[in-house]
PDB file of C-alpha atoms in Angstrom:
ATOM      1  CA  GLY A   1      25.983   7.809  13.081  1.00  0.00           C
ATOM      2  CA  ALA A   2      26.512   7.512   9.211  1.00  0.00           C
ATOM      3  CA  GLY A   3      24.119   5.403   7.400  1.00  0.00           C
ATOM      4  CA  VAL A   4      24.780   3.418   4.148  1.00  0.00           C
ATOM      5  CA  SER A   5      26.257   5.709   1.421  1.00  0.00           C
ATOM      6  CA  GLN A   6      26.059   4.993  -2.200  1.00  0.00           C
ATOM      7  CA  SER A   7      27.727   6.881  -5.050  1.00  0.00           C
ATOM      8  CA  PRO A   8      27.177   8.250  -7.551  1.00  0.00           C
ATOM      9  CA  ARG A   9      23.649   9.119  -7.096  1.00  0.00           C
ATOM     10  CA  TYR A  10      23.031   9.397 -10.615  1.00  0.00           C
ATOM     11  CA  LYS A  11      24.809   7.840 -13.525  1.00  0.00           C
ATOM     12  CA  VAL A  12      24.109   8.273 -17.184  1.00  0.00           C
ATOM     13  CA  ALA A  13      26.013   6.052 -19.782  1.00  0.00           C
ATOM     14  CA  LYS A  14      25.854   5.254 -23.392  1.00  0.00           C
ATOM     15  CA  ARG A  15      24.979   1.816 -24.362  1.00  0.00           C
ATOM     16  CA  GLY A  16      27.923  -0.359 -24.404  1.00  0.00           C
ATOM     17  CA  GLN A  17      29.949   1.444 -21.726  1.00  0.00           C
ATOM     18  CA  ASP A  18      31.145  -0.153 -18.400  1.00  0.00           C
ATOM     19  CA  VAL A  19      29.889   1.449 -15.234  1.00  0.00           C
ATOM     20  CA  ALA A  20      30.911   0.983 -11.577  1.00  0.00           C
ATOM     21  CA  LEU A  21      28.613   1.743  -8.604  1.00  0.00           C
ATOM     22  CA  ARG A  22      29.908   2.175  -5.135  1.00  0.00           C
ATOM     23  CA  CYS A  23      28.537   1.232  -1.778  1.00  0.00           C
ATOM     24  CA  ASP A  24      29.790   2.149   1.716  1.00  0.00           C
ATOM     25  CA  PRO A  25      27.869   0.057   4.402  1.00  0.00           C
ATOM     26  CA  ILE A  26      27.551   1.047   7.929  1.00  0.00           C
ATOM     27  CA  SER A  27      30.761   0.408   9.663  1.00  0.00           C
ATOM     28  CA  GLY A  28      31.091  -3.054  11.165  1.00  0.00           C
ATOM     29  CA  HIS A  29      28.232  -4.436   9.219  1.00  0.00           C
ATOM     30  CA  VAL A  30      28.863  -8.080   8.294  1.00  0.00           C
ATOM     31  CA  SER A  31      26.149  -8.605   5.597  1.00  0.00           C
ATOM     32  CA  LEU A  32      25.774  -6.621   2.554  1.00  0.00           C
ATOM     33  CA  PHE A  33      23.129  -6.940  -0.223  1.00  0.00           C
ATOM     34  CA  TRP A  34      22.695  -5.342  -3.668  1.00  0.00           C
ATOM     35  CA  TYR A  35      19.247  -4.839  -5.212  1.00  0.00           C
ATOM     36  CA  GLN A  36      17.886  -3.589  -8.491  1.00  0.00           C
ATOM     37  CA  GLN A  37      14.569  -1.580  -8.428  1.00  0.00           C
ATOM     38  CA  ALA A  38      12.713  -0.884 -11.601  1.00  0.00           C
ATOM     39  CA  LEU A  39      10.226   1.888 -11.592  1.00  0.00           C
ATOM     40  CA  GLY A  40       7.088   1.107  -9.758  1.00  0.00           C
ATOM     41  CA  GLN A  41       8.365  -2.339  -8.527  1.00  0.00           C
ATOM     42  CA  GLY A  42       9.977  -3.489  -5.238  1.00  0.00           C
ATOM     43  CA  PRO A  43      13.716  -4.202  -4.892  1.00  0.00           C
ATOM     44  CA  GLU A  44      14.880  -7.447  -6.569  1.00  0.00           C
ATOM     45  CA  PHE A  45      17.811  -9.055  -4.955  1.00  0.00           C
ATOM     46  CA  LEU A  46      21.079  -9.339  -6.978  1.00  0.00           C
ATOM     47  CA  THR A  47      23.709 -10.610  -4.708  1.00  0.00           C
ATOM     48  CA  TYR A  48      24.808 -11.121  -1.015  1.00  0.00           C
ATOM     49  CA  PHE A  49      28.061 -10.743   0.774  1.00  0.00           C
ATOM     50  CA  GLN A  50      29.176 -11.943   4.214  1.00  0.00           C
ATOM     51  CA  ASN A  51      32.226  -9.947   4.980  1.00  0.00           C
ATOM     52  CA  GLU A  52      34.350 -10.406   1.720  1.00  0.00           C
ATOM     53  CA  ALA A  53      32.756 -13.846   0.637  1.00  0.00           C
ATOM     54  CA  GLN A  54      30.029 -13.557  -1.953  1.00  0.00           C
ATOM     55  CA  LEU A  55      27.860 -16.262  -0.815  1.00  0.00           C
ATOM     56  CA  ASP A  56      24.922 -15.658  -3.280  1.00  0.00           C
ATOM     57  CA  LYS A  57      24.967 -14.197  -6.800  1.00  0.00           C
ATOM     58  CA  SER A  58      21.876 -15.957  -8.100  1.00  0.00           C
ATOM     59  CA  GLY A  59      20.064 -12.622  -8.837  1.00  0.00           C
ATOM     60  CA  LEU A  60      22.777 -11.230 -11.005  1.00  0.00           C
ATOM     61  CA  PRO A  61      20.923 -11.060 -14.449  1.00  0.00           C
ATOM     62  CA  SER A  62      23.939 -11.898 -16.672  1.00  0.00           C
ATOM     63  CA  ASP A  63      27.612 -12.376 -16.652  1.00  0.00           C
ATOM     64  CA  ARG A  64      27.812  -8.597 -17.561  1.00  0.00           C
ATOM     65  CA  PHE A  65      27.058  -7.970 -13.870  1.00  0.00           C
ATOM     66  CA  PHE A  66      29.904  -8.321 -11.220  1.00  0.00           C
ATOM     67  CA  ALA A  67      30.211  -7.563  -7.640  1.00  0.00           C
ATOM     68  CA  GLU A  68      32.983  -7.526  -5.213  1.00  0.00           C
ATOM     69  CA  ARG A  69      33.697  -6.611  -1.586  1.00  0.00           C
ATOM     70  CA  PRO A  70      37.542  -7.175  -1.282  1.00  0.00           C
ATOM     71  CA  GLU A  71      38.119  -6.099   2.192  1.00  0.00           C
ATOM     72  CA  GLY A  72      34.682  -6.870   3.767  1.00  0.00           C
ATOM     73  CA  SER A  73      33.598  -3.198   3.829  1.00  0.00           C
ATOM     74  CA  VAL A  74      33.164  -1.213   0.663  1.00  0.00           C
ATOM     75  CA  SER A  75      31.546  -3.009  -2.245  1.00  0.00           C
ATOM     76  CA  THR A  76      31.447  -2.223  -6.039  1.00  0.00           C
ATOM     77  CA  LEU A  77      28.857  -3.340  -8.456  1.00  0.00           C
ATOM     78  CA  LYS A  78      30.204  -3.345 -12.011  1.00  0.00           C
ATOM     79  CA  ILE A  79      28.274  -3.657 -15.156  1.00  0.00           C
ATOM     80  CA  GLN A  80      30.032  -4.280 -18.437  1.00  0.00           C
ATOM     81  CA  ARG A  81      28.725  -3.332 -21.973  1.00  0.00           C
ATOM     82  CA  THR A  82      25.616  -1.739 -20.532  1.00  0.00           C
ATOM     83  CA  GLN A  83      22.275  -2.186 -22.291  1.00  0.00           C
ATOM     84  CA  GLN A  84      19.036  -0.045 -21.986  1.00  0.00           C
ATOM     85  CA  GLU A  85      17.445  -2.837 -19.875  1.00  0.00           C
ATOM     86  CA  ASP A  86      20.016  -2.213 -17.254  1.00  0.00           C
ATOM     87  CA  SER A  87      18.379   1.234 -16.547  1.00  0.00           C
ATOM     88  CA  ALA A  88      17.121   1.128 -12.852  1.00  0.00           C
ATOM     89  CA  VAL A  89      17.878   2.249  -9.341  1.00  0.00           C
ATOM     90  CA  TYR A  90      20.509   0.031  -7.755  1.00  0.00           C
ATOM     91  CA  LEU A  91      20.089  -0.239  -3.971  1.00  0.00           C
ATOM     92  CA  CYS A  92      22.837  -1.283  -1.401  1.00  0.00           C
ATOM     93  CA  ALA A  93      21.785  -2.542   1.994  1.00  0.00           C
ATOM     94  CA  SER A  94      23.763  -3.806   5.047  1.00  0.00           C
ATOM     95  CA  SER A  95      22.998  -5.571   8.184  1.00  0.00           C
ATOM     96  CA  PRO A  96      24.969  -6.089  11.384  1.00  0.00           C
ATOM     97  CA  ARG A  97      25.189  -9.879  11.613  1.00  0.00           C
ATOM     98  CA  ALA A  98      25.545 -12.726   9.136  1.00  0.00           C
ATOM     99  CA  GLN A  99      22.594 -14.088   7.179  1.00  0.00           C
ATOM    100  CA  GLY A 100      21.878 -17.553   7.920  1.00  0.00           C
ATOM    101  CA  LEU A 101      21.132 -19.977   4.972  1.00  0.00           C
ATOM    102  CA  TYR A 102      18.988 -22.538   6.863  1.00  0.00           C
ATOM    103  CA  THR A 103      17.924 -20.339   9.739  1.00  0.00           C
ATOM    104  CA  TYR A 104      15.655 -17.562   9.064  1.00  0.00           C
ATOM    105  CA  SER A 105      16.897 -14.010   9.556  1.00  0.00           C
ATOM    106  CA  ASN A 106      15.278 -11.357  11.685  1.00  0.00           C
ATOM    107  CA  GLN A 107      17.535  -8.536  10.729  1.00  0.00           C
ATOM    108  CA  PRO A 108      16.428  -5.279   9.429  1.00  0.00           C
ATOM    109  CA  GLN A 109      18.371  -4.100   6.381  1.00  0.00           C
ATOM    110  CA  HIS A 110      19.655  -0.504   6.251  1.00  0.00           C
ATOM    111  CA  PHE A 111      19.512   0.938   2.679  1.00  0.00           C
ATOM    112  CA  GLY A 112      21.331   3.526   0.963  1.00  0.00           C
ATOM    113  CA  ASP A 113      19.343   5.898  -1.291  1.00  0.00           C
ATOM    114  CA  GLY A 114      20.542   4.058  -4.450  1.00  0.00           C
ATOM    115  CA  THR A 115      22.311   4.954  -7.554  1.00  0.00           C
ATOM    116  CA  ARG A 116      19.782   5.802 -10.487  1.00  0.00           C
ATOM    117  CA  LEU A 117      21.362   4.252 -13.661  1.00  0.00           C
ATOM    118  CA  SER A 118      20.187   5.467 -17.087  1.00  0.00           C
ATOM    119  CA  ILE A 119      21.472   3.843 -20.218  1.00  0.00           C
ATOM    120  CA  LEU A 120      21.076   5.870 -23.345  1.00  0.00           C
TER     121      LEU A 120
ATOM    122  CA  SER B   1       5.509 -20.036  -8.406  1.00  0.00           C
ATOM    123  CA  GLN B   2       6.616 -18.054  -5.593  1.00  0.00           C
ATOM    124  CA  LYS B   3       5.491 -14.473  -5.389  1.00  0.00           C
ATOM    125  CA  ILE B   4       4.509 -11.736  -3.004  1.00  0.00           C
ATOM    126  CA  GLU B   5       1.446  -9.647  -3.810  1.00  0.00           C
ATOM    127  CA  GLN B   6       0.732  -6.174  -2.448  1.00  0.00           C
ATOM    128  CA  ASN B   7      -2.243  -3.832  -3.574  1.00  0.00           C
ATOM    129  CA  SER B   8      -1.054  -2.641  -6.999  1.00  0.00           C
ATOM    130  CA  GLU B   9      -3.407   0.360  -6.673  1.00  0.00           C
ATOM    131  CA  ALA B  10      -2.526   3.503  -4.871  1.00  0.00           C
ATOM    132  CA  LEU B  11      -4.541   3.836  -1.641  1.00  0.00           C
ATOM    133  CA  ASN B  12      -5.977   7.203  -0.813  1.00  0.00           C
ATOM    134  CA  ILE B  13      -7.504   7.791   2.615  1.00  0.00           C
ATOM    135  CA  GLN B  14      -8.454  10.842   4.805  1.00  0.00           C
ATOM    136  CA  GLU B  15      -6.292  12.218   7.471  1.00  0.00           C
ATOM    137  CA  GLY B  16      -7.003  10.576  10.870  1.00  0.00           C
ATOM    138  CA  LYS B  17      -8.481   7.404   9.302  1.00  0.00           C
ATOM    139  CA  THR B  18      -6.715   4.027   9.599  1.00  0.00           C
ATOM    140  CA  ALA B  19      -4.826   2.760   6.572  1.00  0.00           C
ATOM    141  CA  THR B  20      -4.716  -1.011   6.091  1.00  0.00           C
ATOM    142  CA  LEU B  21      -2.299  -2.361   3.552  1.00  0.00           C
ATOM    143  CA  THR B  22      -2.118  -6.122   2.720  1.00  0.00           C
ATOM    144  CA  CYS B  23       0.839  -8.449   1.800  1.00  0.00           C
ATOM    145  CA  ASN B  24      -0.209 -11.874   0.380  1.00  0.00           C
ATOM    146  CA  TYR B  25       2.438 -14.598  -0.363  1.00  0.00           C
ATOM    147  CA  THR B  26       2.324 -17.837  -2.141  1.00  0.00           C
ATOM    148  CA  ASN B  27       4.505 -20.952  -2.009  1.00  0.00           C
ATOM    149  CA  TYR B  28       6.693 -19.506   0.914  1.00  0.00           C
ATOM    150  CA  SER B  29       6.910 -20.632   4.393  1.00  0.00           C
ATOM    151  CA  PRO B  30       8.564 -17.545   6.111  1.00  0.00           C
ATOM    152  CA  ALA B  31       9.308 -17.313   9.658  1.00  0.00           C
ATOM    153  CA  TYR B  32       9.710 -13.629   9.531  1.00  0.00           C
ATOM    154  CA  LEU B  33       8.179 -11.024   7.694  1.00  0.00           C
ATOM    155  CA  GLN B  34       9.315  -7.416   7.548  1.00  0.00           C
ATOM    156  CA  TRP B  35       7.684  -4.019   6.498  1.00  0.00           C
ATOM    157  CA  TYR B  36       9.517  -1.027   5.040  1.00  0.00           C
ATOM    158  CA  ARG B  37       8.609   2.636   4.076  1.00  0.00           C
ATOM    159  CA  GLN B  38      10.075   4.080   0.918  1.00  0.00           C
ATOM    160  CA  ASP B  39       9.930   7.664  -0.169  1.00  0.00           C
ATOM    161  CA  PRO B  40      10.475   8.964  -3.700  1.00  0.00           C
ATOM    162  CA  GLY B  41      14.158   8.958  -4.444  1.00  0.00           C
ATOM    163  CA  ARG B  42      15.049   7.350  -1.193  1.00  0.00           C
ATOM    164  CA  GLY B  43      15.936   3.743  -0.131  1.00  0.00           C
ATOM    165  CA  PRO B  44      13.620   1.761   1.925  1.00  0.00           C
ATOM    166  CA  VAL B  45      13.484   2.354   5.734  1.00  0.00           C
ATOM    167  CA  PHE B  46      12.788  -0.558   8.117  1.00  0.00           C
ATOM    168  CA  LEU B  47       9.578  -0.154  10.153  1.00  0.00           C
ATOM    169  CA  LEU B  48       8.481  -3.557  11.774  1.00  0.00           C
ATOM    170  CA  LEU B  49       9.209  -7.151  11.771  1.00  0.00           C
ATOM    171  CA  ILE B  50       6.951  -9.976  12.767  1.00  0.00           C
ATOM    172  CA  ARG B  51       7.542 -13.540  13.551  1.00  0.00           C
ATOM    173  CA  GLU B  52       5.443 -16.477  12.522  1.00  0.00           C
ATOM    174  CA  ASN B  53       4.381 -17.283  16.063  1.00  0.00           C
ATOM    175  CA  GLU B  54       3.414 -13.689  16.673  1.00  0.00           C
ATOM    176  CA  LYS B  55      -0.135 -12.841  15.617  1.00  0.00           C
ATOM    177  CA  GLU B  56       0.372  -9.065  16.105  1.00  0.00           C
ATOM    178  CA  LYS B  57       3.089  -6.414  16.546  1.00  0.00           C
ATOM    179  CA  ARG B  58       2.624  -2.896  17.548  1.00  0.00           C
ATOM    180  CA  LYS B  59       4.820   0.245  17.408  1.00  0.00           C
ATOM    181  CA  GLU B  60       3.308   3.555  18.095  1.00  0.00           C
ATOM    182  CA  ARG B  61       0.716   4.063  15.437  1.00  0.00           C
ATOM    183  CA  LEU B  62       1.814   1.031  13.547  1.00  0.00           C
ATOM    184  CA  LYS B  63       0.380  -2.448  13.699  1.00  0.00           C
ATOM    185  CA  VAL B  64       1.347  -5.535  11.860  1.00  0.00           C
ATOM    186  CA  THR B  65      -0.560  -8.933  11.864  1.00  0.00           C
ATOM    187  CA  PHE B  66       0.706 -12.384  10.472  1.00  0.00           C
ATOM    188  CA  ASP B  67      -1.567 -15.108   9.430  1.00  0.00           C
ATOM    189  CA  THR B  68       0.320 -17.953   8.226  1.00  0.00           C
ATOM    190  CA  THR B  69      -2.768 -20.015   7.357  1.00  0.00           C
ATOM    191  CA  LEU B  70      -4.187 -17.259   5.066  1.00  0.00           C
ATOM    192  CA  LYS B  71      -0.595 -16.517   3.923  1.00  0.00           C
ATOM    193  CA  GLN B  72      -1.081 -12.833   4.488  1.00  0.00           C
ATOM    194  CA  SER B  73       0.113  -9.922   6.456  1.00  0.00           C
ATOM    195  CA  LEU B  74      -1.786  -6.663   7.243  1.00  0.00           C
ATOM    196  CA  PHE B  75      -0.002  -3.444   7.951  1.00  0.00           C
ATOM    197  CA  HIS B  76      -2.179  -0.714   9.797  1.00  0.00           C
ATOM    198  CA  ILE B  77      -1.400   3.065  10.337  1.00  0.00           C
ATOM    199  CA  THR B  78      -3.867   4.463  12.825  1.00  0.00           C
ATOM    200  CA  ALA B  79      -4.712   8.151  13.024  1.00  0.00           C
ATOM    201  CA  SER B  80      -3.044   8.548   9.623  1.00  0.00           C
ATOM    202  CA  GLN B  81      -1.211  11.759   8.733  1.00  0.00           C
ATOM    203  CA  PRO B  82      -0.230  13.345   5.412  1.00  0.00           C
ATOM    204  CA  ALA B  83       3.487  12.629   6.459  1.00  0.00           C
ATOM    205  CA  ASP B  84       2.649   8.865   6.338  1.00  0.00           C
ATOM    206  CA  SER B  85       2.131   9.204   2.567  1.00  0.00           C
ATOM    207  CA  ALA B  86       4.814   6.854   0.855  1.00  0.00           C
ATOM    208  CA  THR B  87       5.104   3.460  -0.582  1.00  0.00           C
ATOM    209  CA  TYR B  88       5.159   0.534   1.870  1.00  0.00           C
ATOM    210  CA  LEU B  89       6.998  -2.714   1.088  1.00  0.00           C
ATOM    211  CA  CYS B  90       6.778  -6.053   2.651  1.00  0.00           C
ATOM    212  CA  ALA B  91       9.661  -8.498   2.459  1.00  0.00           C
ATOM    213  CA  LEU B  92      10.513 -12.130   3.686  1.00  0.00           C
ATOM    214  CA  THR B  93      13.163 -14.573   3.660  1.00  0.00           C
ATOM    215  CA  THR B  94      12.872 -18.190   3.186  1.00  0.00           C
ATOM    216  CA  SER B  95      15.132 -21.174   4.174  1.00  0.00           C
ATOM    217  CA  GLY B  96      17.839 -22.390   1.886  1.00  0.00           C
ATOM    218  CA  THR B  97      18.520 -18.939   0.397  1.00  0.00           C
ATOM    219  CA  TYR B  98      20.074 -15.606   1.633  1.00  0.00           C
ATOM    220  CA  LYS B  99      17.904 -13.380  -0.226  1.00  0.00           C
ATOM    221  CA  TYR B 100      14.892 -11.170   0.739  1.00  0.00           C
ATOM    222  CA  ILE B 101      11.826 -11.234  -1.425  1.00  0.00           C
ATOM    223  CA  PHE B 102      10.099  -7.858  -1.648  1.00  0.00           C
ATOM    224  CA  GLY B 103       6.513  -7.210  -2.810  1.00  0.00           C
ATOM    225  CA  THR B 104       5.870  -4.619  -5.326  1.00  0.00           C
ATOM    226  CA  GLY B 105       4.876  -2.058  -2.776  1.00  0.00           C
ATOM    227  CA  THR B 106       1.604  -0.140  -2.141  1.00  0.00           C
ATOM    228  CA  ARG B 107       1.505   3.734  -2.500  1.00  0.00           C
ATOM    229  CA  LEU B 108      -0.420   5.272   0.163  1.00  0.00           C
ATOM    230  CA  LYS B 109      -1.554   8.783   0.088  1.00  0.00           C
ATOM    231  CA  VAL B 110      -2.986  10.466   3.179  1.00  0.00           C
ATOM    232  CA  LEU B 111      -5.307  13.392   2.261  1.00  0.00           C
ATOM    233  CA  ALA B 112      -5.406  16.477   4.521  1.00  0.00           C
TER     234      ALA B 112
END
């Protein structure tokens, strides 16, 4: 079946421009995560959605970052007034079930191949 | 502070040998720890998950151990092959948060 799809695969923008990154999770997956991955580093958590509800946005670096998942399927990560330090790979991952807050999760995450964002 | 550490240096081994990668964590009490493989330009791919009450988990040529006393997980690839060359990431979740915490990854290169 289809995996997690992200678009575009590459995005080049000038500093100050707004960008929008799209994630199509696996159909029926309840949980959706966004991560930022710098070169040579592991993914860093940005935000978590359970269906359409954004339950954790503690990893978003600033108020220039905004994510939504209005119908509980496709999600968009928007970055306003981009800066050079926003250059990174942005990864989306989905999981079949809801993530527990006070119960540990044992779900594998299914990742897309990411969007490589370069800010000039 | 809370952090996960993996071998920052790349690991080069000869084909056929066993590769052992380490994941050390501090100030966490995870009940589950996961291992992922990431190839250049691709997203991470889930490999194995181990629970805190499991000392060892196996899947084909892969083996993961979890020592909650040492706060360490070891990831082994036996009879390694050049196709195993990739970056391997460990990840955990903690109570009171939805987030997964990833290590920095260890780059493995298996030499033919």
